[in-house]
Tab-separated table of C-alpha atoms in Angstrom:
chain	number	residue	atom	x	y	z
A	5	MET	CA	13.249	-24.153	6.315
A	6	GLY	CA	10.513	-25.400	8.573
A	7	ASN	CA	9.286	-27.976	6.037
A	8	ASN	CA	10.147	-31.398	7.491
A	9	THR	CA	11.107	-34.308	5.268
A	10	THR	CA	8.688	-37.192	5.736
A	11	GLY	CA	9.373	-40.510	3.932
A	12	LEU	CA	11.580	-39.593	0.985
A	13	ASN	CA	9.763	-39.262	-2.326
A	14	LEU	CA	12.472	-38.677	-4.933
A	15	GLY	CA	12.260	-37.353	-8.486
A	16	VAL	CA	14.575	-36.382	-11.336
A	17	VAL	CA	14.785	-33.063	-13.230
A	18	VAL	CA	13.824	-33.578	-16.893
A	19	SER	CA	13.877	-29.952	-18.128
A	20	VAL	CA	14.702	-26.451	-16.894
A	21	ARG	CA	13.378	-23.346	-18.691
A	22	GLY	CA	14.275	-20.246	-16.673
A	23	SER	CA	12.279	-20.613	-13.462
A	24	VAL	CA	10.088	-23.437	-14.784
A	25	VAL	CA	11.248	-26.949	-13.916
A	26	ASP	CA	9.728	-30.272	-15.027
A	27	ILE	CA	10.393	-33.251	-12.743
A	28	ARG	CA	9.693	-36.959	-13.187
A	29	PHE	CA	8.622	-38.990	-10.125
A	30	GLY	CA	8.735	-42.772	-10.019
A	31	GLY	CA	6.558	-43.122	-6.894
A	32	HIS	CA	3.491	-41.013	-6.182
A	33	LEU	CA	3.182	-37.499	-7.643
A	34	PRO	CA	3.476	-34.664	-5.095
A	35	PRO	CA	0.198	-32.685	-4.749
A	36	ILE	CA	-0.176	-29.139	-6.157
A	37	TYR	CA	1.629	-26.492	-4.011
A	38	SER	CA	4.069	-29.086	-2.589
A	39	LEU	CA	7.605	-27.817	-2.047
A	40	LEU	CA	10.476	-29.716	-3.636
A	41	HIS	CA	14.165	-29.347	-2.744
A	42	ALA	CA	17.139	-29.786	-5.103
A	43	GLN	CA	20.870	-29.445	-4.359
A	44	ASP	CA	20.385	-30.103	-0.607
A	45	GLY	CA	17.660	-27.473	-0.257
A	46	LYS	CA	19.550	-24.691	-2.036
A	47	ILE	CA	16.982	-24.698	-4.848
A	48	VAL	CA	13.306	-24.704	-3.839
A	49	ILE	CA	10.553	-25.491	-6.338
A	50	GLU	CA	6.780	-25.222	-5.858
A	51	VAL	CA	4.590	-27.661	-7.809
A	52	LEU	CA	2.011	-25.820	-9.941
A	53	ALA	CA	0.820	-28.524	-12.357
A	54	GLN	CA	0.713	-32.303	-12.727
A	55	LEU	CA	1.407	-32.919	-16.419
A	56	ASP	CA	0.719	-36.662	-16.568
A	57	ALA	CA	1.061	-39.764	-14.373
A	58	TRP	CA	4.820	-39.228	-13.870
A	59	HIS	CA	5.628	-35.543	-14.417
A	60	VAL	CA	5.009	-32.374	-12.439
A	61	ARG	CA	5.801	-28.807	-13.496
A	62	GLY	CA	6.922	-26.360	-10.852
A	63	ILE	CA	8.183	-22.811	-10.483
A	64	ALA	CA	11.469	-22.171	-8.684
A	65	LEU	CA	11.283	-19.833	-5.678
A	66	THR	CA	15.087	-19.436	-5.733
A	67	PRO	CA	17.516	-18.768	-8.603
A	68	THR	CA	18.024	-21.913	-10.720
A	69	GLN	CA	21.754	-21.515	-11.457
A	70	GLY	CA	23.445	-24.896	-11.362
A	71	LEU	CA	20.238	-26.911	-11.801
A	72	ALA	CA	20.607	-29.491	-14.597
A	73	ARG	CA	18.746	-32.422	-16.120
A	74	GLY	CA	19.148	-35.678	-14.278
A	75	MET	CA	19.572	-34.018	-10.873
A	76	GLY	CA	17.774	-35.536	-7.913
A	77	VAL	CA	14.798	-33.708	-6.362
A	78	GLU	CA	13.277	-34.437	-2.977
A	79	ASP	CA	9.597	-33.924	-2.067
A	80	THR	CA	9.297	-32.182	1.325
A	81	GLY	CA	5.789	-33.554	1.780
A	82	GLY	CA	4.149	-30.193	2.420
A	83	PRO	CA	3.512	-26.692	1.062
A	84	LEU	CA	5.464	-23.461	1.648
A	85	LYS	CA	5.138	-22.465	5.318
A	86	ALA	CA	5.555	-19.210	7.235
A	87	PRO	CA	6.683	-18.828	10.870
A	88	VAL	CA	4.055	-17.461	13.282
A	89	GLY	CA	4.204	-16.628	16.985
A	90	ASN	CA	5.198	-13.716	19.205
A	91	SER	CA	8.888	-14.277	18.576
A	92	VAL	CA	8.539	-13.089	14.940
A	93	LEU	CA	7.864	-9.542	16.203
A	94	SER	CA	10.590	-6.936	15.539
A	95	ARG	CA	12.171	-9.258	12.955
A	96	MET	CA	12.709	-9.225	9.191
A	97	PHE	CA	12.091	-12.304	7.004
A	98	ASP	CA	12.269	-13.574	3.449
A	99	VAL	CA	9.548	-15.643	1.755
A	100	PHE	CA	10.817	-18.903	3.359
A	101	GLY	CA	10.668	-17.482	6.875
A	102	ASN	CA	14.464	-17.150	7.141
A	103	ALA	CA	15.541	-14.160	9.252
A	104	ILE	CA	17.364	-11.602	7.064
A	105	ASP	CA	18.202	-9.054	9.780
A	106	ARG	CA	21.577	-10.679	10.664
A	107	LEU	CA	20.199	-11.960	13.988
A	108	ASP	CA	19.657	-15.557	15.112
A	109	ALA	CA	16.647	-17.458	13.796
A	110	PRO	CA	13.604	-16.898	16.049
A	111	VAL	CA	12.890	-19.733	18.465
A	112	ASP	CA	9.492	-20.966	19.626
A	113	VAL	CA	7.620	-20.436	16.351
A	114	GLN	CA	4.925	-22.525	14.702
A	115	TRP	CA	5.051	-23.112	10.939
A	116	ARG	CA	1.798	-22.700	9.003
A	117	SER	CA	0.961	-23.204	5.358
A	118	VAL	CA	0.763	-19.954	3.373
A	119	HIS	CA	-2.228	-21.307	1.419
A	120	ARG	CA	-5.290	-20.635	3.552
A	121	ALA	CA	-8.947	-19.967	2.803
A	122	PRO	CA	-10.479	-16.556	3.614
A	123	PRO	CA	-12.691	-16.410	6.746
A	124	PRO	CA	-16.309	-17.520	6.085
A	125	LEU	CA	-18.950	-14.783	5.790
A	126	ALA	CA	-20.568	-15.810	9.083
A	127	ARG	CA	-17.398	-14.813	10.974
A	128	ARG	CA	-16.959	-11.417	9.345
A	129	SER	CA	-17.700	-8.228	11.223
A	130	THR	CA	-20.110	-5.734	9.669
A	131	GLN	CA	-19.535	-2.559	11.671
A	132	SER	CA	-17.827	0.455	10.106
A	133	GLU	CA	-15.341	2.553	12.044
A	134	ILE	CA	-13.043	5.343	10.902
A	135	PHE	CA	-9.282	4.868	11.091
A	136	GLU	CA	-7.596	8.262	11.705
A	137	THR	CA	-4.172	8.839	10.145
A	138	GLY	CA	-3.320	12.411	11.237
A	139	ILE	CA	-2.912	13.419	7.561
A	140	LYS	CA	-5.373	16.211	6.726
A	141	ALA	CA	-6.075	15.418	3.073
A	142	ILE	CA	-6.826	11.755	3.874
A	143	ASP	CA	-8.882	12.195	7.058
A	144	VAL	CA	-11.079	14.945	5.567
A	145	LEU	CA	-11.598	13.752	1.988
A	146	VAL	CA	-10.884	9.995	1.901
A	147	PRO	CA	-11.422	8.637	5.442
A	148	LEU	CA	-10.036	5.111	5.891
A	149	GLU	CA	-11.941	2.215	7.424
A	150	ARG	CA	-10.756	0.148	10.367
A	151	GLY	CA	-10.443	-3.336	8.952
A	152	GLY	CA	-10.803	-1.994	5.433
A	153	LYS	CA	-8.486	-1.935	2.460
A	154	ALA	CA	-7.088	1.339	1.201
A	155	GLY	CA	-5.061	1.720	-1.972
A	156	LEU	CA	-2.460	4.379	-2.759
A	157	PHE	CA	-2.477	4.704	-6.533
A	158	GLY	CA	0.167	6.528	-8.506
A	159	GLY	CA	2.799	6.273	-11.205
A	160	ALA	CA	6.515	6.154	-10.523
A	161	GLY	CA	7.935	8.762	-8.158
A	162	VAL	CA	4.779	10.575	-6.987
A	163	GLY	CA	5.185	9.604	-3.332
A	164	LYS	CA	3.431	6.260	-2.628
A	165	THR	CA	6.198	4.817	-0.443
A	166	VAL	CA	6.702	8.152	1.388
A	167	LEU	CA	2.976	8.361	2.197
A	168	LEU	CA	2.980	4.737	3.324
A	169	THR	CA	5.973	5.261	5.647
A	170	GLU	CA	4.344	8.421	7.053
A	171	MET	CA	1.181	6.437	7.855
A	172	ILE	CA	3.246	3.759	9.600
A	173	HIS	CA	4.947	6.492	11.637
A	174	ASN	CA	1.644	8.162	12.606
A	175	MET	CA	-0.320	5.033	13.359
A	176	ILE	CA	2.114	2.933	15.285
A	177	GLY	CA	2.148	5.524	18.065
A	178	HIS	CA	-1.566	5.187	18.769
A	179	HIS	CA	-2.138	1.803	17.131
A	180	GLU	CA	-2.120	-0.823	19.869
A	181	GLY	CA	-1.944	-3.806	17.555
A	182	VAL	CA	0.711	-5.356	15.359
A	183	SER	CA	2.032	-3.897	12.123
A	184	ILE	CA	3.207	-6.135	9.309
A	185	PHE	CA	5.112	-4.628	6.409
A	186	CYS	CA	5.195	-6.719	3.258
A	187	GLY	CA	7.577	-5.611	0.503
A	188	ILE	CA	6.662	-7.260	-2.800
A	189	GLY	CA	9.220	-6.720	-5.533
A	190	GLU	CA	10.502	-3.483	-4.051
A	191	ARG	CA	14.006	-2.027	-3.864
A	192	CYS	CA	16.283	-3.388	-1.128
A	193	ARG	CA	17.179	0.233	-0.247
A	194	GLU	CA	13.549	0.857	0.810
A	195	GLY	CA	13.555	-2.163	3.112
A	196	GLU	CA	16.817	-1.167	4.728
A	197	GLU	CA	15.700	2.464	5.230
A	198	LEU	CA	12.360	1.374	6.687
A	199	TYR	CA	14.045	-1.010	9.132
A	200	ARG	CA	16.407	1.734	10.296
A	201	ASP	CA	13.629	4.356	10.611
A	202	MET	CA	11.361	2.009	12.569
A	203	LYS	CA	14.240	1.093	14.880
A	204	GLU	CA	15.007	4.773	15.542
A	205	ALA	CA	11.327	5.535	16.160
A	206	GLY	CA	11.261	2.708	18.739
A	207	VAL	CA	8.291	0.951	17.112
A	208	LEU	CA	10.048	-2.213	15.955
A	209	PRO	CA	8.859	-4.354	18.936
A	210	ASN	CA	5.318	-4.419	17.469
A	211	MET	CA	6.308	-4.844	13.864
A	212	VAL	CA	7.169	-7.686	11.478
A	213	MET	CA	8.749	-7.131	8.060
A	214	ILE	CA	8.785	-9.603	5.206
A	215	PHE	CA	10.415	-8.972	1.839
A	216	GLY	CA	10.524	-10.535	-1.608
A	217	GLN	CA	12.811	-8.108	-3.404
A	218	MET	CA	12.916	-7.000	-7.036
A	219	ASN	CA	15.908	-9.188	-7.876
A	220	GLU	CA	14.277	-12.391	-6.603
A	221	PRO	CA	12.598	-14.879	-8.960
A	222	PRO	CA	8.890	-14.312	-9.727
A	223	GLY	CA	7.867	-17.369	-7.659
A	224	SER	CA	9.315	-15.811	-4.526
A	225	ARG	CA	7.728	-12.383	-5.173
A	226	PHE	CA	4.403	-14.078	-5.877
A	227	ARG	CA	4.297	-15.950	-2.556
A	228	VAL	CA	5.601	-13.293	-0.168
A	229	GLY	CA	2.126	-11.692	0.129
A	230	HIS	CA	0.604	-15.023	1.153
A	231	ALA	CA	3.323	-15.503	3.776
A	232	ALA	CA	2.638	-12.016	5.227
A	233	LEU	CA	-1.102	-12.748	5.388
A	234	THR	CA	-0.488	-16.009	7.218
A	235	MET	CA	1.376	-14.038	9.907
A	236	ALA	CA	-1.402	-11.398	10.006
A	237	GLU	CA	-4.087	-14.096	10.402
A	238	TYR	CA	-2.205	-15.608	13.332
A	239	PHE	CA	-2.229	-12.294	15.254
A	240	ARG	CA	-5.885	-11.702	14.377
A	241	ASP	CA	-7.270	-15.195	15.055
A	242	ASP	CA	-4.981	-16.615	17.769
A	243	GLU	CA	-3.867	-13.471	19.629
A	244	HIS	CA	-7.089	-11.455	19.010
A	245	ARG	CA	-5.126	-8.347	18.125
A	246	ASP	CA	-5.751	-5.737	15.460
A	247	VAL	CA	-3.276	-5.903	12.590
A	248	LEU	CA	-2.119	-3.135	10.284
A	249	LEU	CA	-0.919	-4.760	7.056
A	250	LEU	CA	1.121	-2.545	4.747
A	251	ILE	CA	1.826	-3.824	1.265
A	252	ASP	CA	4.293	-2.137	-1.047
A	253	ASN	CA	3.532	-2.817	-3.901
A	254	ILE	CA	0.496	-4.883	-4.904
A	255	PHE	CA	1.152	-4.296	-8.619
A	256	ARG	CA	4.395	-6.271	-8.278
A	257	PHE	CA	2.319	-9.235	-7.033
A	258	ILE	CA	0.234	-9.080	-10.224
A	259	GLN	CA	3.435	-8.649	-12.251
A	260	ALA	CA	5.033	-11.721	-10.653
A	261	GLY	CA	1.837	-13.711	-11.408
A	262	SER	CA	2.034	-12.510	-14.991
A	263	GLU	CA	5.667	-13.687	-15.285
A	264	ILE	CA	4.801	-17.122	-13.848
A	265	SER	CA	1.788	-17.432	-16.143
A	266	GLY	CA	3.960	-16.657	-19.187
A	267	LEU	CA	6.658	-19.097	-18.065
A	268	MET	CA	4.038	-21.815	-17.518
A	269	GLY	CA	2.862	-21.287	-21.086
A	270	GLN	CA	-0.640	-19.953	-20.351
A	271	MET	CA	-2.361	-17.865	-22.984
A	272	PRO	CA	-2.075	-14.154	-22.075
A	273	SER	CA	-5.188	-11.983	-21.820
A	274	ARG	CA	-5.608	-8.227	-22.314
A	275	LEU	CA	-2.334	-6.228	-22.429
A	276	GLY	CA	-0.360	-9.407	-21.810
A	277	TYR	CA	-1.628	-9.967	-18.250
A	278	GLN	CA	-2.324	-13.489	-17.024
A	279	PRO	CA	-5.848	-14.848	-17.652
A	280	THR	CA	-6.097	-15.734	-13.942
A	281	MET	CA	-5.286	-12.233	-12.621
A	282	GLY	CA	-8.726	-11.667	-11.050
A	283	THR	CA	-8.641	-15.010	-9.229
A	284	GLU	CA	-5.082	-14.586	-7.971
A	285	LEU	CA	-5.704	-11.072	-6.669
A	286	SER	CA	-8.983	-12.128	-4.989
A	287	GLY	CA	-7.240	-15.092	-3.360
A	288	LEU	CA	-4.942	-12.611	-1.614
A	289	GLU	CA	-7.338	-9.701	-0.988
A	290	GLU	CA	-10.257	-11.754	0.382
A	291	ARG	CA	-8.078	-12.979	3.250
A	292	ILE	CA	-7.785	-9.379	4.483
A	293	ALA	CA	-10.939	-9.120	6.587
A	294	ASN	CA	-12.586	-8.067	9.828
A	295	THR	CA	-13.740	-10.975	11.937
A	296	ASP	CA	-15.347	-11.327	15.363
A	297	THR	CA	-11.854	-11.748	16.871
A	298	GLY	CA	-9.984	-8.803	15.331
A	299	ALA	CA	-9.390	-6.750	12.220
A	300	ILE	CA	-6.720	-6.662	9.533
A	301	THR	CA	-6.567	-3.114	8.199
A	302	SER	CA	-4.615	-2.976	4.992
A	303	ILE	CA	-2.960	-0.102	3.169
A	304	GLN	CA	-1.539	-1.008	-0.205
A	305	ALA	CA	0.582	0.974	-2.606
A	306	VAL	CA	-0.453	0.357	-6.214
A	307	TYR	CA	1.888	1.312	-9.030
A	308	VAL	CA	-0.128	2.491	-12.030
A	309	PRO	CA	1.669	1.659	-15.278
A	310	ALA	CA	2.255	4.830	-17.351
A	311	ASP	CA	-0.255	6.727	-15.136
A	312	ASP	CA	-3.047	4.850	-16.978
A	313	PHE	CA	-5.898	4.131	-14.560
A	314	THR	CA	-7.694	1.953	-17.132
A	315	ASP	CA	-4.846	-0.585	-16.963
A	316	PRO	CA	-6.319	-4.010	-15.989
A	317	ALA	CA	-4.030	-4.230	-12.925
A	318	ALA	CA	-5.353	-0.913	-11.541
A	319	VAL	CA	-8.985	-1.721	-12.460
A	320	HIS	CA	-8.895	-5.134	-10.728
A	321	THR	CA	-7.280	-3.666	-7.615
A	322	PHE	CA	-9.816	-0.788	-7.390
A	323	SER	CA	-12.682	-3.269	-7.027
A	324	HIS	CA	-11.308	-4.683	-3.752
A	325	LEU	CA	-10.785	-1.411	-1.889
A	326	SER	CA	-12.927	0.612	0.517
A	327	ALA	CA	-10.812	3.736	-0.125
A	328	SER	CA	-8.729	4.771	-3.124
A	329	ILE	CA	-6.159	7.510	-2.639
A	330	VAL	CA	-5.018	8.695	-6.051
A	331	LEU	CA	-1.721	10.556	-6.276
A	332	SER	CA	-1.328	13.049	-9.111
A	333	ARG	CA	1.884	13.836	-10.946
A	334	LYS	CA	0.651	17.382	-11.656
A	335	ARG	CA	0.171	18.165	-7.953
A	336	ALA	CA	3.554	16.653	-7.146
A	337	SER	CA	5.156	18.908	-9.759
A	338	GLU	CA	3.465	21.937	-8.151
A	339	GLY	CA	4.994	20.993	-4.794
A	340	LEU	CA	1.599	20.200	-3.230
A	341	TYR	CA	2.565	17.226	-1.036
A	342	PRO	CA	1.001	14.813	-0.204
A	343	ALA	CA	0.097	14.895	-3.930
A	344	ILE	CA	-3.414	13.515	-3.356
A	345	ASP	CA	-5.901	14.303	-6.123
A	346	PRO	CA	-9.091	15.116	-4.179
A	347	LEU	CA	-11.343	14.807	-7.248
A	348	GLN	CA	-10.175	11.318	-8.249
A	349	SER	CA	-9.789	9.854	-4.753
A	350	SER	CA	-12.815	8.324	-3.073
A	351	SER	CA	-13.833	6.437	0.048
A	352	LYS	CA	-16.862	4.316	0.887
A	353	MET	CA	-16.671	5.732	4.418
A	354	ALA	CA	-17.489	9.288	3.295
A	355	THR	CA	-21.246	9.056	3.927
A	356	PRO	CA	-23.290	11.040	6.494
A	357	GLY	CA	-24.184	7.802	8.323
A	358	ILE	CA	-20.535	7.018	9.069
A	359	VAL	CA	-18.562	10.272	9.273
A	360	GLY	CA	-21.467	12.477	10.393
A	361	GLU	CA	-23.428	15.214	8.639
A	362	ARG	CA	-20.990	18.093	9.246
A	363	HIS	CA	-17.907	16.210	7.975
A	364	TYR	CA	-19.811	14.944	4.931
A	365	GLN	CA	-21.130	18.396	3.944
A	366	LEU	CA	-17.697	19.979	4.412
A	367	ALA	CA	-15.980	17.344	2.263
A	368	GLN	CA	-18.593	17.860	-0.474
A	369	GLU	CA	-18.147	21.639	-0.326
A	370	ILE	CA	-14.334	21.283	-0.572
A	371	ARG	CA	-14.673	18.993	-3.601
A	372	ARG	CA	-17.144	21.396	-5.227
A	373	THR	CA	-14.830	24.375	-4.725
A	374	LEU	CA	-11.818	22.508	-6.100
A	375	ALA	CA	-13.829	21.217	-9.075
A	376	GLN	CA	-15.013	24.748	-9.931
A	377	TYR	CA	-11.409	25.966	-9.747
A	378	ALA	CA	-10.323	23.143	-12.091
A	379	GLN	CA	-12.942	24.317	-14.623
A	380	LEU	CA	-11.870	27.962	-14.333
A	381	LYS	CA	-8.164	27.183	-14.869
A	382	ASP	CA	-8.486	27.268	-18.679
A	383	ILE	CA	-10.161	30.675	-18.626
A	384	ILE	CA	-7.513	32.031	-16.238
A	385	ALA	CA	-4.735	30.690	-18.470
A	386	MET	CA	-6.212	32.314	-21.599
A	387	LEU	CA	-7.759	35.554	-20.340
A	388	GLY	CA	-6.227	36.155	-16.923
A	389	LEU	CA	-7.861	36.318	-13.512
A	390	GLU	CA	-9.243	39.841	-14.084
A	391	GLN	CA	-11.820	38.544	-16.576
A	392	LEU	CA	-13.537	36.412	-13.938
A	393	SER	CA	-16.612	37.595	-12.053
A	394	PRO	CA	-15.986	38.614	-8.419
A	395	GLU	CA	-17.821	35.464	-7.331
A	396	ASP	CA	-15.554	33.210	-9.410
A	397	ARG	CA	-12.528	35.087	-8.141
A	398	ASN	CA	-13.567	34.218	-4.576
A	399	VAL	CA	-13.917	30.559	-5.556
A	400	VAL	CA	-10.371	30.600	-6.960
A	401	ALA	CA	-8.998	32.276	-3.823
A	402	ARG	CA	-10.740	29.731	-1.574
A	403	ALA	CA	-9.647	26.763	-3.698
A	404	ARG	CA	-5.997	27.861	-3.784
A	405	ARG	CA	-6.007	28.347	-0.014
A	406	LEU	CA	-7.634	24.941	0.499
A	407	GLU	CA	-5.048	23.284	-1.769
A	408	ARG	CA	-2.239	24.765	0.271
A	409	PHE	CA	-3.894	24.010	3.619
A	410	LEU	CA	-4.222	20.341	2.591
A	411	THR	CA	-0.421	20.077	2.224
A	412	GLN	CA	1.434	18.906	5.299
A	413	PRO	CA	5.051	18.523	6.439
A	414	PHE	CA	5.861	14.835	7.067
A	415	PHE	CA	7.939	13.352	9.875
A	416	THR	CA	9.576	10.909	7.477
A	417	THR	CA	10.781	13.651	5.108
A	418	GLY	CA	11.933	16.109	7.796
A	419	GLN	CA	15.606	15.387	7.094
A	420	PHE	CA	15.168	16.465	3.451
A	421	THR	CA	12.781	19.420	3.811
A	422	GLY	CA	14.043	20.857	7.093
A	423	LEU	CA	10.385	21.145	8.209
A	424	LYS	CA	9.248	19.415	11.372
A	425	GLY	CA	6.484	16.856	10.759
A	426	LYS	CA	2.931	17.666	11.900
A	427	LEU	CA	0.131	15.392	13.082
A	428	VAL	CA	-3.296	17.034	12.716
A	429	SER	CA	-6.441	15.731	14.396
A	430	LEU	CA	-9.576	15.313	12.275
A	431	GLN	CA	-11.334	18.042	14.280
A	432	ASP	CA	-8.573	20.599	13.622
A	433	ALA	CA	-8.456	19.685	9.932
A	434	LEU	CA	-12.248	20.121	9.568
A	435	ASP	CA	-12.206	23.432	11.466
A	436	GLY	CA	-9.437	24.737	9.225
A	437	CYS	CA	-11.287	23.842	6.013
A	438	GLU	CA	-14.530	25.319	7.337
A	439	ARG	CA	-12.855	28.623	8.238
A	440	ILE	CA	-11.197	28.860	4.811
A	441	LEU	CA	-14.541	28.222	3.096
A	442	GLN	CA	-16.072	31.013	5.234
A	443	ASP	CA	-13.450	33.425	3.826
A	444	GLU	CA	-11.794	33.990	7.199
A	445	PHE	CA	-8.385	33.854	5.487
A	446	LYS	CA	-9.316	35.986	2.485
A	447	ASP	CA	-6.664	38.575	3.341
A	448	THR	CA	-4.011	36.114	4.502
A	449	PRO	CA	-1.448	35.434	1.757
A	450	GLU	CA	-2.057	31.931	0.413
A	451	SER	CA	1.590	30.939	0.873
A	452	ALA	CA	1.062	31.281	4.647
A	453	LEU	CA	-1.218	28.223	4.455
A	454	TYR	CA	1.416	26.091	2.683
A	455	MET	CA	2.998	23.236	4.678
A	456	ILE	CA	1.419	23.973	8.052
A	457	GLY	CA	-0.398	21.840	10.599
A	458	THR	CA	-3.485	23.528	12.065
A	459	VAL	CA	-4.928	26.581	10.348
A	460	ASP	CA	-3.979	28.969	13.186
A	461	GLU	CA	-0.316	28.504	12.236
A	462	ALA	CA	-1.078	30.476	9.055
A	463	LYS	CA	-1.829	33.634	11.076
A	464	VAL	CA	1.376	33.227	13.059
A	465	LYS	CA	3.314	32.676	9.833
A	466	ALA	CA	1.714	35.692	8.127
A	467	ALA	CA	2.317	37.913	11.160
A	468	ALA	CA	5.964	36.853	11.273
A	469	GLY	CA	6.245	37.860	7.615
A	470	LEU	CA	7.426	34.383	6.607
A	471	SER	CA	5.167	34.421	3.575
A	472	LYS	CA	5.250	37.069	0.904
A	473	PRO	CA	1.821	38.345	-0.109
A	474	ILE	CA	1.004	37.380	-3.689
A	475	THR	CA	-0.782	40.100	-5.638
A	476	GLU	CA	-4.115	39.092	-7.158
A	477	THR	CA	-2.809	39.674	-10.690
A	478	LYS	CA	-0.006	37.147	-10.264
A	479	LYS	CA	-2.327	34.412	-9.119
A	480	LEU	CA	-2.277	32.403	-12.333
A	481	SER	CA	-3.312	28.805	-12.201
A	482	GLY	CA	0.208	27.446	-12.471
A	483	ALA	CA	1.842	29.702	-9.873
A	484	GLN	CA	3.935	27.783	-7.384
A	485	PRO	CA	2.996	27.857	-3.678
C-alpha cells in the first residue's frame, strides 16, 4: 500500500467497537496519524488518540469484520500516503492509492503523506480572474474565480451532480490543466457513469479520479478528500499546472467526521455535529489555494440537509467559498434547469472592478427584475395578471423571458432530453439578457426562449412555429415553460 514497514513495532488489539479499535503496545507508542495493519494488511487502522503510556485508539479505514481481541497489529511507521506523479493521470483510485479501474497498478509514482499544511500566506497569489463555464446562469449571475472555491448547494435530487458533470465536460475542453474528481461518500453508480462519460469524451488522459464510496467506513470517507488534495498539490507545486478539483460531496466529509467523532466518544455540538467541524473543514479547504506556481480551482457539491440553509454544515461551508450557487427545488419542479436560484446565489467576483461595469449593471438589473416578479407572484395568484399596472405587467413579461433564457440544454443530459447540449460564451449570454431587458422579445412567445443557447435561436424557433404563443391571460405565475 505504499507504506513501508520499518523495524517492526507490534501491538495487540484490546477492544473493538464498530470502527473504533484500542490497541496496546509494549514498545513505543505510534504517533498520531500513524497507520497500523492487522490481518496481514487486510485491516488498516489510523491512530487518532494516545490514551495512556501503552494504549492508542484508532479508527479503521477498512471494514473490521474478523478483527478480535488479542490479534496482533503492526505499526507501518508512517501516515496514510497517496500516490503522486504523471502516471496517476487517467486512473481511478481508492483512499489507499490502490487502482480500482481493473488495470495494473501505476508504476513510477512517489508516495506522499495526505496530512500536509496549507501554503503560507506569502506564497499565495492575490490576483482575481474569471473562470468561464459556458453555462449562462453561472457566467452572468455568479461568475466563478480561477483558483477560487465555488459551492453547489441543494437538497437531494435538484441537480448538483448533473451540474458538476456538465462543468467538467465544458471546462476540460478548454482547460489546459489537470482535473481531479474526488467522490466522497457518493454512489458507486455515479463514479462508474462519470468514468465512462469521461472516457467517451476523450478527456480521461488529463484526469484523476479518487473515490471513497457510501458503503465504506467513515474513516475511509473522511480521508479521501485529503488524498485528492495531496495529488492536486503535486500538480500545482511540482508540475506548475493549474488544477480543477471537483468534490462531490463535501457534506459527506463533514458527515464522516461526525460519525468518527461520535465513535471516538466526543461530546456532540449543535444538531449532533462534531465539536471540531470548523477545524476539520478548514484543514481541508485551506489547502485549496492559488500560489505563485499554479492554482487549484475547486467546485464542490454541498448537500443541504432537508433544504435547510441554516444547518451548521451548510453555514460552515458557505464561509470558505468565493461563489455559492444555490439550487432551488421550486425551479427544478417548474422545469427551469439548471435550477439555479439567482436571488440566493452570490459571487465575490460580481463587482465592477473584476467583471467590468457593463456586466455588473446587467447582473444587477436581472436580479432586480426577478426580485420584482417574485414580489408580484402573490398578487398574480390572488387577483390575476389583469389587475397589475402596465408597467408591472412588462416586468413580469421580462422576468419570465429571462427565466427561460437562463435555462440551457446540457451535453451530459442529451441522452435523456433529446436536446443537443449548448455552450454559450459570456458575451452572447450578456447580449441576450440585455436585449430581453430592452423588450426586444416582447412579442416573441416566452416558450421560444426555453432551453436555447444564444438568444437569436428564439427568433428561429418562433418563426418555425416550434413554440405556441401563450396568451397574456394564461400567464399565471405557476405556468410551466
